[in-house]
mmCIF file of the C-alpha atoms, coordinates in Angstrom:
data_MODEL
# 
_entry.id   MODEL 
# 
loop_
_atom_site.group_PDB 
_atom_site.id 
_atom_site.type_symbol 
_atom_site.label_atom_id 
_atom_site.label_alt_id 
_atom_site.label_comp_id 
_atom_site.label_asym_id 
_atom_site.label_entity_id 
_atom_site.label_seq_id 
_atom_site.pdbx_PDB_ins_code 
_atom_site.Cartn_x 
_atom_site.Cartn_y 
_atom_site.Cartn_z 
_atom_site.occupancy 
_atom_site.B_iso_or_equiv 
_atom_site.pdbx_formal_charge 
_atom_site.auth_seq_id 
_atom_site.auth_comp_id 
_atom_site.auth_asym_id 
_atom_site.auth_atom_id 
_atom_site.pdbx_PDB_model_num 
ATOM 1   C CA . MET A 1 1   ? 12.216 -3.525  25.649  1.00 0.00 ? 1   MET A CA 1 
ATOM 2   C CA . GLN A 1 2   ? 10.602 -0.121  24.869  1.00 0.00 ? 2   GLN A CA 1 
ATOM 3   C CA . LEU A 1 3   ? 9.416  0.144   21.033  1.00 0.00 ? 3   LEU A CA 1 
ATOM 4   C CA . ASP A 1 4   ? 12.853 2.567   20.461  1.00 0.00 ? 4   ASP A CA 1 
ATOM 5   C CA . GLU A 1 5   ? 14.492 -0.084  21.921  1.00 0.00 ? 5   GLU A CA 1 
ATOM 6   C CA . GLU A 1 6   ? 12.402 -2.537  19.483  1.00 0.00 ? 6   GLU A CA 1 
ATOM 7   C CA . LEU A 1 7   ? 13.558 -0.754  16.665  1.00 0.00 ? 7   LEU A CA 1 
ATOM 8   C CA . ARG A 1 8   ? 17.613 -0.262  16.968  1.00 0.00 ? 8   ARG A CA 1 
ATOM 9   C CA . ALA A 1 9   ? 17.913 -3.826  17.783  1.00 0.00 ? 9   ALA A CA 1 
ATOM 10  C CA . LEU A 1 10  ? 15.649 -4.186  14.539  1.00 0.00 ? 10  LEU A CA 1 
ATOM 11  C CA . ASP A 1 11  ? 17.595 -1.904  12.484  1.00 0.00 ? 11  ASP A CA 1 
ATOM 12  C CA . ALA A 1 12  ? 20.880 -3.551  13.540  1.00 0.00 ? 12  ALA A CA 1 
ATOM 13  C CA . HIS A 1 13  ? 19.832 -6.768  13.136  1.00 0.00 ? 13  HIS A CA 1 
ATOM 14  C CA . TYR A 1 14  ? 18.649 -5.850  9.619   1.00 0.00 ? 14  TYR A CA 1 
ATOM 15  C CA . ARG A 1 15  ? 22.434 -4.120  9.076   1.00 0.00 ? 15  ARG A CA 1 
ATOM 16  C CA . SER A 1 16  ? 23.883 -7.441  10.195  1.00 0.00 ? 16  SER A CA 1 
ATOM 17  C CA . MET A 1 17  ? 23.199 -9.546  6.804   1.00 0.00 ? 17  MET A CA 1 
ATOM 18  C CA . PRO A 1 18  ? 25.341 -7.665  4.198   1.00 0.00 ? 18  PRO A CA 1 
ATOM 19  C CA . PRO A 1 19  ? 22.683 -8.350  1.485   1.00 0.00 ? 19  PRO A CA 1 
ATOM 20  C CA . VAL A 1 20  ? 20.427 -6.120  3.523   1.00 0.00 ? 20  VAL A CA 1 
ATOM 21  C CA . ALA A 1 21  ? 23.003 -4.039  4.496   1.00 0.00 ? 21  ALA A CA 1 
ATOM 22  C CA . ALA A 1 22  ? 24.201 -3.766  0.947   1.00 0.00 ? 22  ALA A CA 1 
ATOM 23  C CA . MET A 1 23  ? 20.261 -1.849  0.129   1.00 0.00 ? 23  MET A CA 1 
ATOM 24  C CA . ASP A 1 24  ? 21.212 0.766   2.762   1.00 0.00 ? 24  ASP A CA 1 
ATOM 25  C CA . ILE A 1 25  ? 17.754 -0.154  4.092   1.00 0.00 ? 25  ILE A CA 1 
ATOM 26  C CA . ALA A 1 26  ? 16.333 2.203   6.816   1.00 0.00 ? 26  ALA A CA 1 
ATOM 27  C CA . ILE A 1 27  ? 13.392 1.399   9.414   1.00 0.00 ? 27  ILE A CA 1 
ATOM 28  C CA . ALA A 1 28  ? 10.834 5.029   8.083   1.00 0.00 ? 28  ALA A CA 1 
ATOM 29  C CA . GLY A 1 29  ? 8.359  4.058   10.876  1.00 0.00 ? 29  GLY A CA 1 
ATOM 30  C CA . ARG A 1 30  ? 6.110  1.990   12.967  1.00 0.00 ? 30  ARG A CA 1 
ATOM 31  C CA . ASP A 1 31  ? 2.746  2.900   13.948  1.00 0.00 ? 31  ASP A CA 1 
ATOM 32  C CA . ILE A 1 32  ? 1.925  2.542   17.940  1.00 0.00 ? 32  ILE A CA 1 
ATOM 33  C CA . GLU A 1 33  ? -0.278 -0.119  17.459  1.00 0.00 ? 33  GLU A CA 1 
ATOM 34  C CA . GLY A 1 34  ? 2.249  -2.346  15.860  1.00 0.00 ? 34  GLY A CA 1 
ATOM 35  C CA . ASP A 1 35  ? -0.013 -3.151  12.897  1.00 0.00 ? 35  ASP A CA 1 
ATOM 36  C CA . THR A 1 36  ? 2.544  -1.712  10.157  1.00 0.00 ? 36  THR A CA 1 
ATOM 37  C CA . LEU A 1 37  ? 5.973  -1.002  9.522   1.00 0.00 ? 37  LEU A CA 1 
ATOM 38  C CA . THR A 1 38  ? 7.765  0.730   6.817   1.00 0.00 ? 38  THR A CA 1 
ATOM 39  C CA . LEU A 1 39  ? 11.144 0.657   5.523   1.00 0.00 ? 39  LEU A CA 1 
ATOM 40  C CA . ARG A 1 40  ? 12.586 2.982   3.226   1.00 0.00 ? 40  ARG A CA 1 
ATOM 41  C CA . ALA A 1 41  ? 16.181 1.814   0.720   1.00 0.00 ? 41  ALA A CA 1 
ATOM 42  C CA . PRO A 1 42  ? 17.882 4.687   -1.377  1.00 0.00 ? 42  PRO A CA 1 
ATOM 43  C CA . LEU A 1 43  ? 17.608 3.854   -5.486  1.00 0.00 ? 43  LEU A CA 1 
ATOM 44  C CA . ALA A 1 44  ? 20.801 4.901   -6.185  1.00 0.00 ? 44  ALA A CA 1 
ATOM 45  C CA . LEU A 1 45  ? 22.093 1.514   -4.146  1.00 0.00 ? 45  LEU A CA 1 
ATOM 46  C CA . ASN A 1 46  ? 18.474 -0.814  -5.903  1.00 0.00 ? 46  ASN A CA 1 
ATOM 47  C CA . VAL A 1 47  ? 18.600 0.818   -9.183  1.00 0.00 ? 47  VAL A CA 1 
ATOM 48  C CA . ASN A 1 48  ? 18.568 -1.744  -12.714 1.00 0.00 ? 48  ASN A CA 1 
ATOM 49  C CA . ASP A 1 49  ? 19.817 -1.262  -16.024 1.00 0.00 ? 49  ASP A CA 1 
ATOM 50  C CA . LYS A 1 50  ? 16.410 0.445   -17.051 1.00 0.00 ? 50  LYS A CA 1 
ATOM 51  C CA . ASP A 1 51  ? 17.272 3.234   -13.698 1.00 0.00 ? 51  ASP A CA 1 
ATOM 52  C CA . CYS A 1 52  ? 14.749 1.952   -11.851 1.00 0.00 ? 52  CYS A CA 1 
ATOM 53  C CA . ALA A 1 53  ? 14.232 -0.003  -8.932  1.00 0.00 ? 53  ALA A CA 1 
ATOM 54  C CA . PHE A 1 54  ? 15.102 -2.790  -9.117  1.00 0.00 ? 54  PHE A CA 1 
ATOM 55  C CA . GLY A 1 55  ? 12.789 -5.941  -9.098  1.00 0.00 ? 55  GLY A CA 1 
ATOM 56  C CA . GLY A 1 56  ? 14.508 -8.108  -6.828  1.00 0.00 ? 56  GLY A CA 1 
ATOM 57  C CA . SER A 1 57  ? 15.498 -4.761  -4.295  1.00 0.00 ? 57  SER A CA 1 
ATOM 58  C CA . LEU A 1 58  ? 11.362 -4.254  -4.317  1.00 0.00 ? 58  LEU A CA 1 
ATOM 59  C CA . VAL A 1 59  ? 10.183 -7.608  -3.436  1.00 0.00 ? 59  VAL A CA 1 
ATOM 60  C CA . SER A 1 60  ? 13.140 -7.659  -0.617  1.00 0.00 ? 60  SER A CA 1 
ATOM 61  C CA . LEU A 1 61  ? 12.231 -4.862  0.949   1.00 0.00 ? 61  LEU A CA 1 
ATOM 62  C CA . MET A 1 62  ? 8.814  -5.443  1.349   1.00 0.00 ? 62  MET A CA 1 
ATOM 63  C CA . THR A 1 63  ? 9.578  -9.193  2.395   1.00 0.00 ? 63  THR A CA 1 
ATOM 64  C CA . LEU A 1 64  ? 11.802 -7.954  5.326   1.00 0.00 ? 64  LEU A CA 1 
ATOM 65  C CA . ALA A 1 65  ? 9.284  -4.968  6.045   1.00 0.00 ? 65  ALA A CA 1 
ATOM 66  C CA . GLY A 1 66  ? 7.092  -8.073  6.332   1.00 0.00 ? 66  GLY A CA 1 
ATOM 67  C CA . TRP A 1 67  ? 9.560  -10.651 8.402   1.00 0.00 ? 67  TRP A CA 1 
ATOM 68  C CA . GLY A 1 68  ? 10.710 -7.283  10.863  1.00 0.00 ? 68  GLY A CA 1 
ATOM 69  C CA . LEU A 1 69  ? 6.296  -6.421  11.701  1.00 0.00 ? 69  LEU A CA 1 
ATOM 70  C CA . VAL A 1 70  ? 6.257  -10.210 12.474  1.00 0.00 ? 70  VAL A CA 1 
ATOM 71  C CA . THR A 1 71  ? 9.289  -10.150 14.234  1.00 0.00 ? 71  THR A CA 1 
ATOM 72  C CA . LEU A 1 72  ? 8.810  -7.616  16.057  1.00 0.00 ? 72  LEU A CA 1 
ATOM 73  C CA . ARG A 1 73  ? 4.962  -9.176  16.983  1.00 0.00 ? 73  ARG A CA 1 
ATOM 74  C CA . CYS A 1 74  ? 7.190  -11.994 18.616  1.00 0.00 ? 74  CYS A CA 1 
ATOM 75  C CA . HIS A 1 75  ? 8.573  -9.191  21.167  1.00 0.00 ? 75  HIS A CA 1 
ATOM 76  C CA . GLN A 1 76  ? 5.490  -7.568  22.060  1.00 0.00 ? 76  GLN A CA 1 
ATOM 77  C CA . LEU A 1 77  ? 4.366  -11.096 23.701  1.00 0.00 ? 77  LEU A CA 1 
ATOM 78  C CA . GLY A 1 78  ? 7.862  -11.608 24.913  1.00 0.00 ? 78  GLY A CA 1 
ATOM 79  C CA . ILE A 1 79  ? 8.699  -14.726 23.225  1.00 0.00 ? 79  ILE A CA 1 
ATOM 80  C CA . ASP A 1 80  ? 12.187 -15.330 21.560  1.00 0.00 ? 80  ASP A CA 1 
ATOM 81  C CA . ALA A 1 81  ? 11.197 -16.547 18.170  1.00 0.00 ? 81  ALA A CA 1 
ATOM 82  C CA . ASP A 1 82  ? 12.515 -17.168 14.511  1.00 0.00 ? 82  ASP A CA 1 
ATOM 83  C CA . VAL A 1 83  ? 10.627 -16.129 11.773  1.00 0.00 ? 83  VAL A CA 1 
ATOM 84  C CA . TYR A 1 84  ? 10.378 -17.517 8.531   1.00 0.00 ? 84  TYR A CA 1 
ATOM 85  C CA . VAL A 1 85  ? 9.055  -16.529 5.191   1.00 0.00 ? 85  VAL A CA 1 
ATOM 86  C CA . ALA A 1 86  ? 6.716  -19.797 4.006   1.00 0.00 ? 86  ALA A CA 1 
ATOM 87  C CA . ASP A 1 87  ? 5.592  -18.581 0.819   1.00 0.00 ? 87  ASP A CA 1 
ATOM 88  C CA . SER A 1 88  ? 4.727  -15.213 -1.140  1.00 0.00 ? 88  SER A CA 1 
ATOM 89  C CA . GLU A 1 89  ? 3.027  -14.311 -4.203  1.00 0.00 ? 89  GLU A CA 1 
ATOM 90  C CA . ILE A 1 90  ? 4.509  -10.704 -5.631  1.00 0.00 ? 90  ILE A CA 1 
ATOM 91  C CA . ARG A 1 91  ? 2.775  -8.630  -8.482  1.00 0.00 ? 91  ARG A CA 1 
ATOM 92  C CA . TYR A 1 92  ? 5.375  -5.507  -10.595 1.00 0.00 ? 92  TYR A CA 1 
ATOM 93  C CA . LEU A 1 93  ? 2.432  -2.921  -11.149 1.00 0.00 ? 93  LEU A CA 1 
ATOM 94  C CA . ALA A 1 94  ? 4.886  0.185   -12.138 1.00 0.00 ? 94  ALA A CA 1 
ATOM 95  C CA . PRO A 1 95  ? 8.337  0.985   -12.444 1.00 0.00 ? 95  PRO A CA 1 
ATOM 96  C CA . LEU A 1 96  ? 9.686  2.741   -9.860  1.00 0.00 ? 96  LEU A CA 1 
ATOM 97  C CA . TYR A 1 97  ? 11.901 6.046   -10.337 1.00 0.00 ? 97  TYR A CA 1 
ATOM 98  C CA . THR A 1 98  ? 12.641 7.541   -6.619  1.00 0.00 ? 98  THR A CA 1 
ATOM 99  C CA . ASP A 1 99  ? 14.189 5.597   -3.421  1.00 0.00 ? 99  ASP A CA 1 
ATOM 100 C CA . LEU A 1 100 ? 11.814 2.639   -2.215  1.00 0.00 ? 100 LEU A CA 1 
ATOM 101 C CA . GLN A 1 101 ? 9.536  3.131   0.452   1.00 0.00 ? 101 GLN A CA 1 
ATOM 102 C CA . ALA A 1 102 ? 7.310  -0.148  2.224   1.00 0.00 ? 102 ALA A CA 1 
ATOM 103 C CA . THR A 1 103 ? 5.016  -0.755  4.601   1.00 0.00 ? 103 THR A CA 1 
ATOM 104 C CA . ALA A 1 104 ? 4.221  -4.228  5.963   1.00 0.00 ? 104 ALA A CA 1 
ATOM 105 C CA . THR A 1 105 ? 0.673  -4.864  7.641   1.00 0.00 ? 105 THR A CA 1 
ATOM 106 C CA . LEU A 1 106 ? -1.636 -7.407  8.684   1.00 0.00 ? 106 LEU A CA 1 
ATOM 107 C CA . ALA A 1 107 ? -3.197 -8.830  5.668   1.00 0.00 ? 107 ALA A CA 1 
ATOM 108 C CA . ASP A 1 108 ? -6.973 -8.896  5.025   1.00 0.00 ? 108 ASP A CA 1 
ATOM 109 C CA . GLY A 1 109 ? -8.682 -11.491 6.880   1.00 0.00 ? 109 GLY A CA 1 
ATOM 110 C CA . SER A 1 110 ? -5.770 -11.616 9.522   1.00 0.00 ? 110 SER A CA 1 
ATOM 111 C CA . GLY A 1 111 ? -5.181 -10.694 12.726  1.00 0.00 ? 111 GLY A CA 1 
ATOM 112 C CA . TRP A 1 112 ? -2.797 -11.194 15.697  1.00 0.00 ? 112 TRP A CA 1 
ATOM 113 C CA . ALA A 1 113 ? -4.980 -12.670 18.131  1.00 0.00 ? 113 ALA A CA 1 
ATOM 114 C CA . PRO A 1 114 ? -5.154 -16.184 16.373  1.00 0.00 ? 114 PRO A CA 1 
ATOM 115 C CA . PHE A 1 115 ? -0.717 -15.745 15.975  1.00 0.00 ? 115 PHE A CA 1 
ATOM 116 C CA . ASP A 1 116 ? -0.444 -14.948 19.908  1.00 0.00 ? 116 ASP A CA 1 
ATOM 117 C CA . ASP A 1 117 ? -2.545 -17.614 20.840  1.00 0.00 ? 117 ASP A CA 1 
ATOM 118 C CA . ALA A 1 118 ? -1.325 -20.345 18.714  1.00 0.00 ? 118 ALA A CA 1 
ATOM 119 C CA . LEU A 1 119 ? 2.445  -19.154 19.745  1.00 0.00 ? 119 LEU A CA 1 
ATOM 120 C CA . ARG A 1 120 ? 1.861  -18.894 23.432  1.00 0.00 ? 120 ARG A CA 1 
ATOM 121 C CA . ARG A 1 121 ? -0.145 -22.549 23.298  1.00 0.00 ? 121 ARG A CA 1 
ATOM 122 C CA . ARG A 1 122 ? 2.199  -24.439 20.735  1.00 0.00 ? 122 ARG A CA 1 
ATOM 123 C CA . GLY A 1 123 ? 5.383  -22.593 20.158  1.00 0.00 ? 123 GLY A CA 1 
ATOM 124 C CA . ARG A 1 124 ? 4.726  -22.070 16.894  1.00 0.00 ? 124 ARG A CA 1 
ATOM 125 C CA . ALA A 1 125 ? 2.303  -20.173 14.577  1.00 0.00 ? 125 ALA A CA 1 
ATOM 126 C CA . ARG A 1 126 ? 1.614  -18.680 10.777  1.00 0.00 ? 126 ARG A CA 1 
ATOM 127 C CA . VAL A 1 127 ? -0.106 -14.901 9.794   1.00 0.00 ? 127 VAL A CA 1 
ATOM 128 C CA . ARG A 1 128 ? 0.117  -13.353 6.207   1.00 0.00 ? 128 ARG A CA 1 
ATOM 129 C CA . ILE A 1 129 ? 0.779  -10.296 6.212   1.00 0.00 ? 129 ILE A CA 1 
ATOM 130 C CA . ALA A 1 130 ? 0.660  -7.964  2.636   1.00 0.00 ? 130 ALA A CA 1 
ATOM 131 C CA . ALA A 1 131 ? 3.069  -5.590  1.654   1.00 0.00 ? 131 ALA A CA 1 
ATOM 132 C CA . SER A 1 132 ? 3.612  -2.387  -0.884  1.00 0.00 ? 132 SER A CA 1 
ATOM 133 C CA . VAL A 1 133 ? 5.178  -0.119  -2.430  1.00 0.00 ? 133 VAL A CA 1 
ATOM 134 C CA . PRO A 1 134 ? 4.370  3.233   -3.514  1.00 0.00 ? 134 PRO A CA 1 
ATOM 135 C CA . LEU A 1 135 ? 4.302  4.921   -5.923  1.00 0.00 ? 135 LEU A CA 1 
ATOM 136 C CA . PRO A 1 136 ? 4.781  9.293   -5.757  1.00 0.00 ? 136 PRO A CA 1 
ATOM 137 C CA . ASP A 1 137 ? 1.635  9.790   -7.742  1.00 0.00 ? 137 ASP A CA 1 
ATOM 138 C CA . GLY A 1 138 ? -0.082 7.703   -5.062  1.00 0.00 ? 138 GLY A CA 1 
ATOM 139 C CA . GLY A 1 139 ? -0.475 4.735   -7.616  1.00 0.00 ? 139 GLY A CA 1 
ATOM 140 C CA . VAL A 1 140 ? 1.361  1.370   -6.638  1.00 0.00 ? 140 VAL A CA 1 
ATOM 141 C CA . ALA A 1 141 ? 4.955  0.236   -7.894  1.00 0.00 ? 141 ALA A CA 1 
ATOM 142 C CA . THR A 1 142 ? 4.451  -3.509  -6.677  1.00 0.00 ? 142 THR A CA 1 
ATOM 143 C CA . THR A 1 143 ? 2.525  -6.331  -4.101  1.00 0.00 ? 143 THR A CA 1 
ATOM 144 C CA . LEU A 1 144 ? 3.435  -8.322  -1.644  1.00 0.00 ? 144 LEU A CA 1 
ATOM 145 C CA . ARG A 1 145 ? 0.796  -11.061 -0.052  1.00 0.00 ? 145 ARG A CA 1 
ATOM 146 C CA . ALA A 1 146 ? 2.810  -13.625 2.288   1.00 0.00 ? 146 ALA A CA 1 
ATOM 147 C CA . GLY A 1 147 ? 2.898  -16.253 4.690   1.00 0.00 ? 147 GLY A CA 1 
ATOM 148 C CA . TYR A 1 148 ? 4.971  -15.961 7.879   1.00 0.00 ? 148 TYR A CA 1 
ATOM 149 C CA . ALA A 1 149 ? 5.852  -18.691 10.377  1.00 0.00 ? 149 ALA A CA 1 
ATOM 150 C CA . ALA A 1 150 ? 6.958  -18.088 13.293  1.00 0.00 ? 150 ALA A CA 1 
ATOM 151 C CA . ILE A 1 151 ? 8.686  -20.647 15.978  1.00 0.00 ? 151 ILE A CA 1 
ATOM 152 C CA . ALA A 1 152 ? 9.664  -20.325 19.235  1.00 0.00 ? 152 ALA A CA 1 
ATOM 153 C CA . ARG A 1 153 ? 13.090 -21.113 19.965  1.00 0.00 ? 153 ARG A CA 1 
ATOM 154 C CA . GLY A 1 154 ? 13.704 -23.592 22.880  1.00 0.00 ? 154 GLY A CA 1 
# 
């Protein structure tokens, strides 16, 4: 599957989930090596009573970026797998008053090689992902560190 096809399939999958579709998320970018995935969502659909980004939307966008990154990795390996969030830690550092953007990448100390090997050999694997939402001034609004599990189907 080509990169564009993979991203279109991932976008369609996101939009098939009603809560995610309501956020109006879009894929904003992916690097060539597949080590980062960036999603965005408009503030207008993800705003709280203080006119800043809703905390649930921030964590959802980061979680979905991580989930998408791991899902794309499984596709790259040619393995049809279900991907789950196993655990997560979120830090809210500052309010965000603009559109949301979250970028997910491998967490420090994690790598695709052990994940790839375990998924191929045992049909299940885990990987640590880090994600963040930047502020317009270059600071960080929110961070996530999460573990994701992939389990091959059939």
